């Protein structure tokens, strides 16, 4: 039995989906534990591209049980669209299970996300406007609607009415927006509930039984360490805990059951939305990386901000998540540049800093310290062993391993799941 976790170590979009899809092959259950349809995971199988938002990426493997855990927030219409879209492509979703404790994203959550961003003005977070933050806020505020409430018609009606009594006041009187008609919302959402009801289960006990039967479990991270509500660049973060601790609270397993935690990173860094980014290259270098790596958001289509790899961040991610291995993507992409820079530390007020600060004001004062590497300028997309890689690529990867203190176990040399070197 193995319980493995895949986590993003940067600001998301590291290519987690590709590895989850790959590791799902020898897993029995694949479990999403946090976030919602703010995630966008691109997986390319035999030239066919799949963009998944809520559905665990393991769904592309026949017969694997896929769980959407209690830590996830679910927009029912989005999930139904994803189920139908996969079915149309011949992908079965009959092994999908949804936790009865997962929370439902309601239309007033999306509206509030939109309005709050507008009101933040120049301080806006750049959210995906999918209602993620307001839905988690209701969960914490104890007025959220869980899947078990959603499929109970009478309870659902009561909860929607009680929520809208307050939300409409806020939407209309505070933000000047347009409120919702409770009956219309209820009528629309009861249809979604009917559709999804058969998937809603006590996934916590199913997971518990599977672990005790010795099954292989894969936990699928969405978002990433620096978008984590506690450990990320607050307030420029998402509203959940996508770090390894979130596995336990977002699915209901004990921490001692986890065997492996893979941290996924790119050979450079990208970020969508606002917030600090010490190694950002808002210049020709960043533009080149964006075009070479095709760095445009899977969820919102926004161009991603690009810059050099920052090992201060990855070292911090290794500690926060207890990483047991690194999975580095886009090694093919970075090798197309003439020279490569790697951030090895920060300099602040003349002193070397090797720990990522909590205060954004402190972070602002940090200047990256770079080491420069010669590139390899070779097509490595067909390479399948570490030994076959160009010497300069090996040097770059070895230095990352040394600075982070965690072994590189997987190397991505292209989009396809087969374009992976297992070290
Ligand atoms: P996720 O959210 O972490 O699953 O990542 P995304 O799917 O949002 O973004 C990763 C992007 O990089 C996708 O377009 C992938 O197809 C692509 N990708 C992943 N790994 C590699 C790699 O090793 N090389 C190249 N060239 N592209 C990759
Ligand atoms: P995957 O799983 C990249 C970012 C948004 C915004 C911030 C808050 O594909 O790696 P939210 O809508 O969550 O309240 O927005 O978080 N963000 C992501 N950026 N990849 C993601 O997911 C993201 N999920 C949220 O851009 O800056
Ligand atoms: Mg993504």
PDB file of N, CA and C in Angstrom, residues 105-178:
ATOM      1  N   UNK A 105     -20.806  25.781  -4.067  1.00  0.00           N
ATOM      2  CA  UNK A 105     -20.676  27.190  -4.483  1.00  0.00           C
ATOM      3  C   UNK A 105     -22.018  27.611  -5.060  1.00  0.00           C
ATOM      4  N   UNK A 106     -22.588  28.661  -4.494  1.00  0.00           N
ATOM      5  CA  UNK A 106     -23.893  29.159  -4.912  1.00  0.00           C
ATOM      6  C   UNK A 106     -23.695  30.413  -5.782  1.00  0.00           C
ATOM      7  N   UNK A 107     -24.726  30.808  -6.546  1.00  0.00           N
ATOM      8  CA  UNK A 107     -24.549  31.969  -7.430  1.00  0.00           C
ATOM      9  C   UNK A 107     -24.199  33.249  -6.674  1.00  0.00           C
ATOM     10  N   UNK A 108     -24.684  33.356  -5.400  1.00  0.00           N
ATOM     11  CA  UNK A 108     -24.344  34.568  -4.638  1.00  0.00           C
ATOM     12  C   UNK A 108     -22.868  34.583  -4.253  1.00  0.00           C
ATOM     13  N   UNK A 109     -22.227  33.412  -4.198  1.00  0.00           N
ATOM     14  CA  UNK A 109     -20.781  33.392  -3.938  1.00  0.00           C
ATOM     15  C   UNK A 109     -20.015  33.972  -5.131  1.00  0.00           C
ATOM     16  N   UNK A 110     -20.443  33.574  -6.322  1.00  0.00           N
ATOM     17  CA  UNK A 110     -19.772  34.095  -7.537  1.00  0.00           C
ATOM     18  C   UNK A 110     -19.980  35.608  -7.638  1.00  0.00           C
ATOM     19  N   UNK A 111     -21.211  36.049  -7.365  1.00  0.00           N
ATOM     20  CA  UNK A 111     -21.526  37.477  -7.453  1.00  0.00           C
ATOM     21  C   UNK A 111     -20.688  38.268  -6.437  1.00  0.00           C
ATOM     22  N   UNK A 112     -20.600  37.746  -5.213  1.00  0.00           N
ATOM     23  CA  UNK A 112     -19.824  38.446  -4.174  1.00  0.00           C
ATOM     24  C   UNK A 112     -18.332  38.476  -4.516  1.00  0.00           C
ATOM     25  N   UNK A 113     -17.828  37.409  -5.121  1.00  0.00           N
ATOM     26  CA  UNK A 113     -16.419  37.360  -5.534  1.00  0.00           C
ATOM     27  C   UNK A 113     -16.155  38.506  -6.513  1.00  0.00           C
ATOM     28  N   UNK A 114     -17.032  38.627  -7.479  1.00  0.00           N
ATOM     29  CA  UNK A 114     -16.959  39.670  -8.515  1.00  0.00           C
ATOM     30  C   UNK A 114     -17.014  41.066  -7.866  1.00  0.00           C
ATOM     31  N   UNK A 115     -18.016  41.278  -6.987  1.00  0.00           N
ATOM     32  CA  UNK A 115     -18.223  42.601  -6.379  1.00  0.00           C
ATOM     33  C   UNK A 115     -17.081  42.975  -5.435  1.00  0.00           C
ATOM     34  N   UNK A 116     -16.623  41.995  -4.658  1.00  0.00           N
ATOM     35  CA  UNK A 116     -15.534  42.290  -3.709  1.00  0.00           C
ATOM     36  C   UNK A 116     -14.255  42.659  -4.458  1.00  0.00           C
ATOM     37  N   UNK A 117     -13.987  41.966  -5.553  1.00  0.00           N
ATOM     38  CA  UNK A 117     -12.795  42.283  -6.342  1.00  0.00           C
ATOM     39  C   UNK A 117     -12.891  43.715  -6.875  1.00  0.00           C
ATOM     40  N   UNK A 118     -14.099  44.083  -7.338  1.00  0.00           N
ATOM     41  CA  UNK A 118     -14.302  45.423  -7.880  1.00  0.00           C
ATOM     42  C   UNK A 118     -14.025  46.469  -6.785  1.00  0.00           C
ATOM     43  N   UNK A 119     -14.532  46.163  -5.580  1.00  0.00           N
ATOM     44  CA  UNK A 119     -14.366  47.119  -4.477  1.00  0.00           C
ATOM     45  C   UNK A 119     -12.931  47.197  -3.961  1.00  0.00           C
ATOM     46  N   UNK A 120     -12.158  46.149  -4.200  1.00  0.00           N
ATOM     47  CA  UNK A 120     -10.756  46.205  -3.746  1.00  0.00           C
ATOM     48  C   UNK A 120      -9.953  47.160  -4.626  1.00  0.00           C
ATOM     49  N   UNK A 121     -10.475  47.460  -5.791  1.00  0.00           N
ATOM     50  CA  UNK A 121      -9.836  48.422  -6.698  1.00  0.00           C
ATOM     51  C   UNK A 121      -8.418  48.026  -7.018  1.00  0.00           C
ATOM     52  N   UNK A 122      -7.455  48.952  -6.775  1.00  0.00           N
ATOM     53  CA  UNK A 122      -6.058  48.657  -7.130  1.00  0.00           C
ATOM     54  C   UNK A 122      -5.481  47.571  -6.217  1.00  0.00           C
ATOM     55  N   UNK A 123      -6.166  47.288  -5.118  1.00  0.00           N
ATOM     56  CA  UNK A 123      -5.696  46.223  -4.222  1.00  0.00           C
ATOM     57  C   UNK A 123      -6.341  44.885  -4.533  1.00  0.00           C
ATOM     58  N   UNK A 124      -6.923  44.723  -5.715  1.00  0.00           N
ATOM     59  CA  UNK A 124      -7.627  43.465  -6.009  1.00  0.00           C
ATOM     60  C   UNK A 124      -6.645  42.298  -6.076  1.00  0.00           C
ATOM     61  N   UNK A 125      -7.158  41.096  -5.750  1.00  0.00           N
ATOM     62  CA  UNK A 125      -6.320  39.896  -5.652  1.00  0.00           C
ATOM     63  C   UNK A 125      -6.117  39.261  -7.021  1.00  0.00           C
ATOM     64  N   UNK A 126      -7.063  39.555  -7.923  1.00  0.00           N
ATOM     65  CA  UNK A 126      -6.996  38.881  -9.225  1.00  0.00           C
ATOM     66  C   UNK A 126      -7.534  37.469  -9.103  1.00  0.00           C
ATOM     67  N   UNK A 127      -8.640  37.304  -8.366  1.00  0.00           N
ATOM     68  CA  UNK A 127      -9.204  35.954  -8.190  1.00  0.00           C
ATOM     69  C   UNK A 127      -9.746  35.454  -9.523  1.00  0.00           C
ATOM     70  N   UNK A 128     -10.102  34.180  -9.528  1.00  0.00           N
ATOM     71  CA  UNK A 128     -10.663  33.585 -10.748  1.00  0.00           C
ATOM     72  C   UNK A 128     -12.155  33.934 -10.879  1.00  0.00           C
ATOM     73  N   UNK A 129     -12.697  34.607  -9.880  1.00  0.00           N
ATOM     74  CA  UNK A 129     -14.119  35.015  -9.841  1.00  0.00           C
ATOM     75  C   UNK A 129     -15.072  33.821  -9.934  1.00  0.00           C
ATOM     76  N   UNK A 130     -14.646  32.703  -9.387  1.00  0.00           N
ATOM     77  CA  UNK A 130     -15.473  31.499  -9.420  1.00  0.00           C
ATOM     78  C   UNK A 130     -16.270  31.329  -8.123  1.00  0.00           C
ATOM     79  N   UNK A 131     -16.159  32.305  -7.208  1.00  0.00           N
ATOM     80  CA  UNK A 131     -16.917  32.221  -5.952  1.00  0.00           C
ATOM     81  C   UNK A 131     -16.219  31.419  -4.873  1.00  0.00           C
ATOM     82  N   UNK A 132     -14.939  31.117  -5.089  1.00  0.00           N
ATOM     83  CA  UNK A 132     -14.196  30.254  -4.171  1.00  0.00           C
ATOM     84  C   UNK A 132     -14.080  30.882  -2.774  1.00  0.00           C
ATOM     85  N   UNK A 133     -13.565  32.115  -2.722  1.00  0.00           N
ATOM     86  CA  UNK A 133     -13.355  32.793  -1.433  1.00  0.00           C
ATOM     87  C   UNK A 133     -14.650  32.926  -0.634  1.00  0.00           C
ATOM     88  N   UNK A 134     -15.715  33.503  -1.226  1.00  0.00           N
ATOM     89  CA  UNK A 134     -16.974  33.633  -0.472  1.00  0.00           C
ATOM     90  C   UNK A 134     -17.569  32.295  -0.031  1.00  0.00           C
ATOM     91  N   UNK A 135     -17.367  31.237  -0.795  1.00  0.00           N
ATOM     92  CA  UNK A 135     -17.902  29.924  -0.390  1.00  0.00           C
ATOM     93  C   UNK A 135     -17.150  29.404   0.842  1.00  0.00           C
ATOM     94  N   UNK A 136     -15.807  29.500   0.800  1.00  0.00           N
ATOM     95  CA  UNK A 136     -15.029  29.081   1.987  1.00  0.00           C
ATOM     96  C   UNK A 136     -15.335  29.984   3.182  1.00  0.00           C
ATOM     97  N   UNK A 137     -15.592  31.276   2.916  1.00  0.00           N
ATOM     98  CA  UNK A 137     -15.909  32.196   4.020  1.00  0.00           C
ATOM     99  C   UNK A 137     -17.192  31.738   4.716  1.00  0.00           C
ATOM    100  N   UNK A 138     -18.192  31.306   3.938  1.00  0.00           N
ATOM    101  CA  UNK A 138     -19.446  30.809   4.530  1.00  0.00           C
ATOM    102  C   UNK A 138     -19.223  29.517   5.309  1.00  0.00           C
ATOM    103  N   UNK A 139     -18.322  28.687   4.802  1.00  0.00           N
ATOM    104  CA  UNK A 139     -18.002  27.439   5.520  1.00  0.00           C
ATOM    105  C   UNK A 139     -17.471  27.791   6.906  1.00  0.00           C
ATOM    106  N   UNK A 140     -16.538  28.730   6.945  1.00  0.00           N
ATOM    107  CA  UNK A 140     -15.939  29.134   8.223  1.00  0.00           C
ATOM    108  C   UNK A 140     -16.976  29.841   9.095  1.00  0.00           C
ATOM    109  N   UNK A 141     -17.877  30.577   8.443  1.00  0.00           N
ATOM    110  CA  UNK A 141     -18.898  31.341   9.153  1.00  0.00           C
ATOM    111  C   UNK A 141     -20.093  30.464   9.559  1.00  0.00           C
ATOM    112  N   UNK A 142     -20.008  29.181   9.193  1.00  0.00           N
ATOM    113  CA  UNK A 142     -21.010  28.168   9.569  1.00  0.00           C
ATOM    114  C   UNK A 142     -22.397  28.396   8.955  1.00  0.00           C
ATOM    115  N   UNK A 143     -22.421  29.036   7.781  1.00  0.00           N
ATOM    116  CA  UNK A 143     -23.717  29.166   7.094  1.00  0.00           C
ATOM    117  C   UNK A 143     -23.656  28.551   5.698  1.00  0.00           C
ATOM    118  N   UNK A 144     -22.603  27.774   5.423  1.00  0.00           N
ATOM    119  CA  UNK A 144     -22.459  27.153   4.109  1.00  0.00           C
ATOM    120  C   UNK A 144     -23.471  26.040   3.879  1.00  0.00           C
ATOM    121  N   UNK A 145     -23.555  25.599   2.612  1.00  0.00           N
ATOM    122  CA  UNK A 145     -24.460  24.506   2.253  1.00  0.00           C
ATOM    123  C   UNK A 145     -23.598  23.336   1.792  1.00  0.00           C
ATOM    124  N   UNK A 146     -23.703  22.217   2.508  1.00  0.00           N
ATOM    125  CA  UNK A 146     -22.889  21.049   2.155  1.00  0.00           C
ATOM    126  C   UNK A 146     -23.649  20.161   1.169  1.00  0.00           C
ATOM    127  N   UNK A 147     -22.950  19.223   0.550  1.00  0.00           N
ATOM    128  CA  UNK A 147     -23.601  18.337  -0.425  1.00  0.00           C
ATOM    129  C   UNK A 147     -24.745  17.566   0.227  1.00  0.00           C
ATOM    130  N   UNK A 148     -24.597  17.168   1.498  1.00  0.00           N
ATOM    131  CA  UNK A 148     -25.666  16.415   2.161  1.00  0.00           C
ATOM    132  C   UNK A 148     -26.910  17.298   2.390  1.00  0.00           C
ATOM    133  N   UNK A 149     -26.708  18.614   2.538  1.00  0.00           N
ATOM    134  CA  UNK A 149     -27.841  19.546   2.682  1.00  0.00           C
ATOM    135  C   UNK A 149     -28.466  19.824   1.310  1.00  0.00           C
ATOM    136  N   UNK A 150     -27.580  19.868   0.307  1.00  0.00           N
ATOM    137  CA  UNK A 150     -27.979  20.185  -1.070  1.00  0.00           C
ATOM    138  C   UNK A 150     -28.954  19.135  -1.621  1.00  0.00           C
ATOM    139  N   UNK A 151     -28.718  17.858  -1.292  1.00  0.00           N
ATOM    140  CA  UNK A 151     -29.571  16.800  -1.863  1.00  0.00           C
ATOM    141  C   UNK A 151     -30.795  16.502  -0.981  1.00  0.00           C
ATOM    142  N   UNK A 152     -30.949  17.289   0.088  1.00  0.00           N
ATOM    143  CA  UNK A 152     -32.132  17.158   0.946  1.00  0.00           C
ATOM    144  C   UNK A 152     -33.017  18.372   0.604  1.00  0.00           C
ATOM    145  N   UNK A 153     -34.060  18.117  -0.203  1.00  0.00           N
ATOM    146  CA  UNK A 153     -34.816  19.219  -0.813  1.00  0.00           C
ATOM    147  C   UNK A 153     -35.311  20.265   0.201  1.00  0.00           C
ATOM    148  N   UNK A 154     -35.952  19.801   1.283  1.00  0.00           N
ATOM    149  CA  UNK A 154     -36.521  20.758   2.243  1.00  0.00           C
ATOM    150  C   UNK A 154     -35.443  21.580   2.939  1.00  0.00           C
ATOM    151  N   UNK A 155     -34.402  20.881   3.343  1.00  0.00           N
ATOM    152  CA  UNK A 155     -33.307  21.556   4.034  1.00  0.00           C
ATOM    153  C   UNK A 155     -32.631  22.570   3.114  1.00  0.00           C
ATOM    154  N   UNK A 156     -32.448  22.153   1.871  1.00  0.00           N
ATOM    155  CA  UNK A 156     -31.800  23.035   0.889  1.00  0.00           C
ATOM    156  C   UNK A 156     -32.609  24.321   0.722  1.00  0.00           C
ATOM    157  N   UNK A 157     -33.936  24.174   0.589  1.00  0.00           N
ATOM    158  CA  UNK A 157     -34.795  25.360   0.420  1.00  0.00           C
ATOM    159  C   UNK A 157     -34.635  26.305   1.602  1.00  0.00           C
ATOM    160  N   UNK A 158     -34.685  25.733   2.779  1.00  0.00           N
ATOM    161  CA  UNK A 158     -34.547  26.542   4.009  1.00  0.00           C
ATOM    162  C   UNK A 158     -33.220  27.294   4.028  1.00  0.00           C
ATOM    163  N   UNK A 159     -32.163  26.562   3.677  1.00  0.00           N
ATOM    164  CA  UNK A 159     -30.816  27.164   3.763  1.00  0.00           C
ATOM    165  C   UNK A 159     -30.622  28.259   2.728  1.00  0.00           C
ATOM    166  N   UNK A 160     -31.154  28.052   1.538  1.00  0.00           N
ATOM    167  CA  UNK A 160     -31.015  29.077   0.499  1.00  0.00           C
ATOM    168  C   UNK A 160     -31.754  30.338   0.942  1.00  0.00           C
ATOM    169  N   UNK A 161     -32.973  30.145   1.456  1.00  0.00           N
ATOM    170  CA  UNK A 161     -33.766  31.313   1.877  1.00  0.00           C
ATOM    171  C   UNK A 161     -33.062  32.079   2.994  1.00  0.00           C
ATOM    172  N   UNK A 162     -32.590  31.341   3.996  1.00  0.00           N
ATOM    173  CA  UNK A 162     -31.916  31.990   5.130  1.00  0.00           C
ATOM    174  C   UNK A 162     -30.671  32.741   4.652  1.00  0.00           C
ATOM    175  N   UNK A 163     -29.922  32.132   3.752  1.00  0.00           N
ATOM    176  CA  UNK A 163     -28.711  32.784   3.248  1.00  0.00           C
ATOM    177  C   UNK A 163     -29.045  34.022   2.435  1.00  0.00           C
ATOM    178  N   UNK A 164     -30.043  33.882   1.546  1.00  0.00           N
ATOM    179  CA  UNK A 164     -30.350  35.020   0.670  1.00  0.00           C
ATOM    180  C   UNK A 164     -30.930  36.210   1.414  1.00  0.00           C
ATOM    181  N   UNK A 165     -31.604  35.952   2.534  1.00  0.00           N
ATOM    182  CA  UNK A 165     -32.110  37.068   3.343  1.00  0.00           C
ATOM    183  C   UNK A 165     -30.960  38.017   3.686  1.00  0.00           C
ATOM    184  N   UNK A 166     -29.810  37.449   3.977  1.00  0.00           N
ATOM    185  CA  UNK A 166     -28.660  38.282   4.365  1.00  0.00           C
ATOM    186  C   UNK A 166     -27.823  38.678   3.157  1.00  0.00           C
ATOM    187  N   UNK A 167     -27.556  37.711   2.286  1.00  0.00           N
ATOM    188  CA  UNK A 167     -26.681  38.003   1.129  1.00  0.00           C
ATOM    189  C   UNK A 167     -27.274  39.095   0.244  1.00  0.00           C
ATOM    190  N   UNK A 168     -28.601  39.056   0.046  1.00  0.00           N
ATOM    191  CA  UNK A 168     -29.215  40.074  -0.809  1.00  0.00           C
ATOM    192  C   UNK A 168     -29.058  41.474  -0.222  1.00  0.00           C
ATOM    193  N   UNK A 169     -29.162  41.545   1.112  1.00  0.00           N
ATOM    194  CA  UNK A 169     -28.957  42.856   1.762  1.00  0.00           C
ATOM    195  C   UNK A 169     -27.545  43.358   1.483  1.00  0.00           C
ATOM    196  N   UNK A 170     -26.619  42.431   1.559  1.00  0.00           N
ATOM    197  CA  UNK A 170     -25.221  42.805   1.374  1.00  0.00           C
ATOM    198  C   UNK A 170     -24.954  43.177  -0.092  1.00  0.00           C
ATOM    199  N   UNK A 171     -25.430  42.318  -0.979  1.00  0.00           N
ATOM    200  CA  UNK A 171     -25.192  42.560  -2.408  1.00  0.00           C
ATOM    201  C   UNK A 171     -25.802  43.894  -2.826  1.00  0.00           C
ATOM    202  N   UNK A 172     -27.040  44.127  -2.390  1.00  0.00           N
ATOM    203  CA  UNK A 172     -27.742  45.333  -2.855  1.00  0.00           C
ATOM    204  C   UNK A 172     -27.335  46.590  -2.087  1.00  0.00           C
ATOM    205  N   UNK A 173     -27.310  46.494  -0.751  1.00  0.00           N
ATOM    206  CA  UNK A 173     -27.117  47.713   0.045  1.00  0.00           C
ATOM    207  C   UNK A 173     -25.661  48.079   0.280  1.00  0.00           C
ATOM    208  N   UNK A 174     -24.788  47.091   0.306  1.00  0.00           N
ATOM    209  CA  UNK A 174     -23.367  47.408   0.519  1.00  0.00           C
ATOM    210  C   UNK A 174     -22.667  47.609  -0.817  1.00  0.00           C
ATOM    211  N   UNK A 175     -22.873  46.639  -1.733  1.00  0.00           N
ATOM    212  CA  UNK A 175     -22.117  46.683  -2.994  1.00  0.00           C
ATOM    213  C   UNK A 175     -22.883  47.305  -4.156  1.00  0.00           C
ATOM    214  N   UNK A 176     -24.168  47.557  -3.973  1.00  0.00           N
ATOM    215  CA  UNK A 176     -24.955  48.146  -5.058  1.00  0.00           C
ATOM    216  C   UNK A 176     -25.196  47.198  -6.230  1.00  0.00           C
ATOM    217  N   UNK A 177     -25.142  45.898  -5.947  1.00  0.00           N
ATOM    218  CA  UNK A 177     -25.381  44.914  -7.007  1.00  0.00           C
ATOM    219  C   UNK A 177     -26.842  44.490  -7.063  1.00  0.00           C
ATOM    220  N   UNK A 178     -27.114  43.416  -7.850  1.00  0.00           N
ATOM    221  CA  UNK A 178     -28.492  42.949  -7.995  1.00  0.00           C
ATOM    222  C   UNK A 178     -28.647  41.626  -7.252  1.00  0.00           C
TER     223      UNK A 178
END
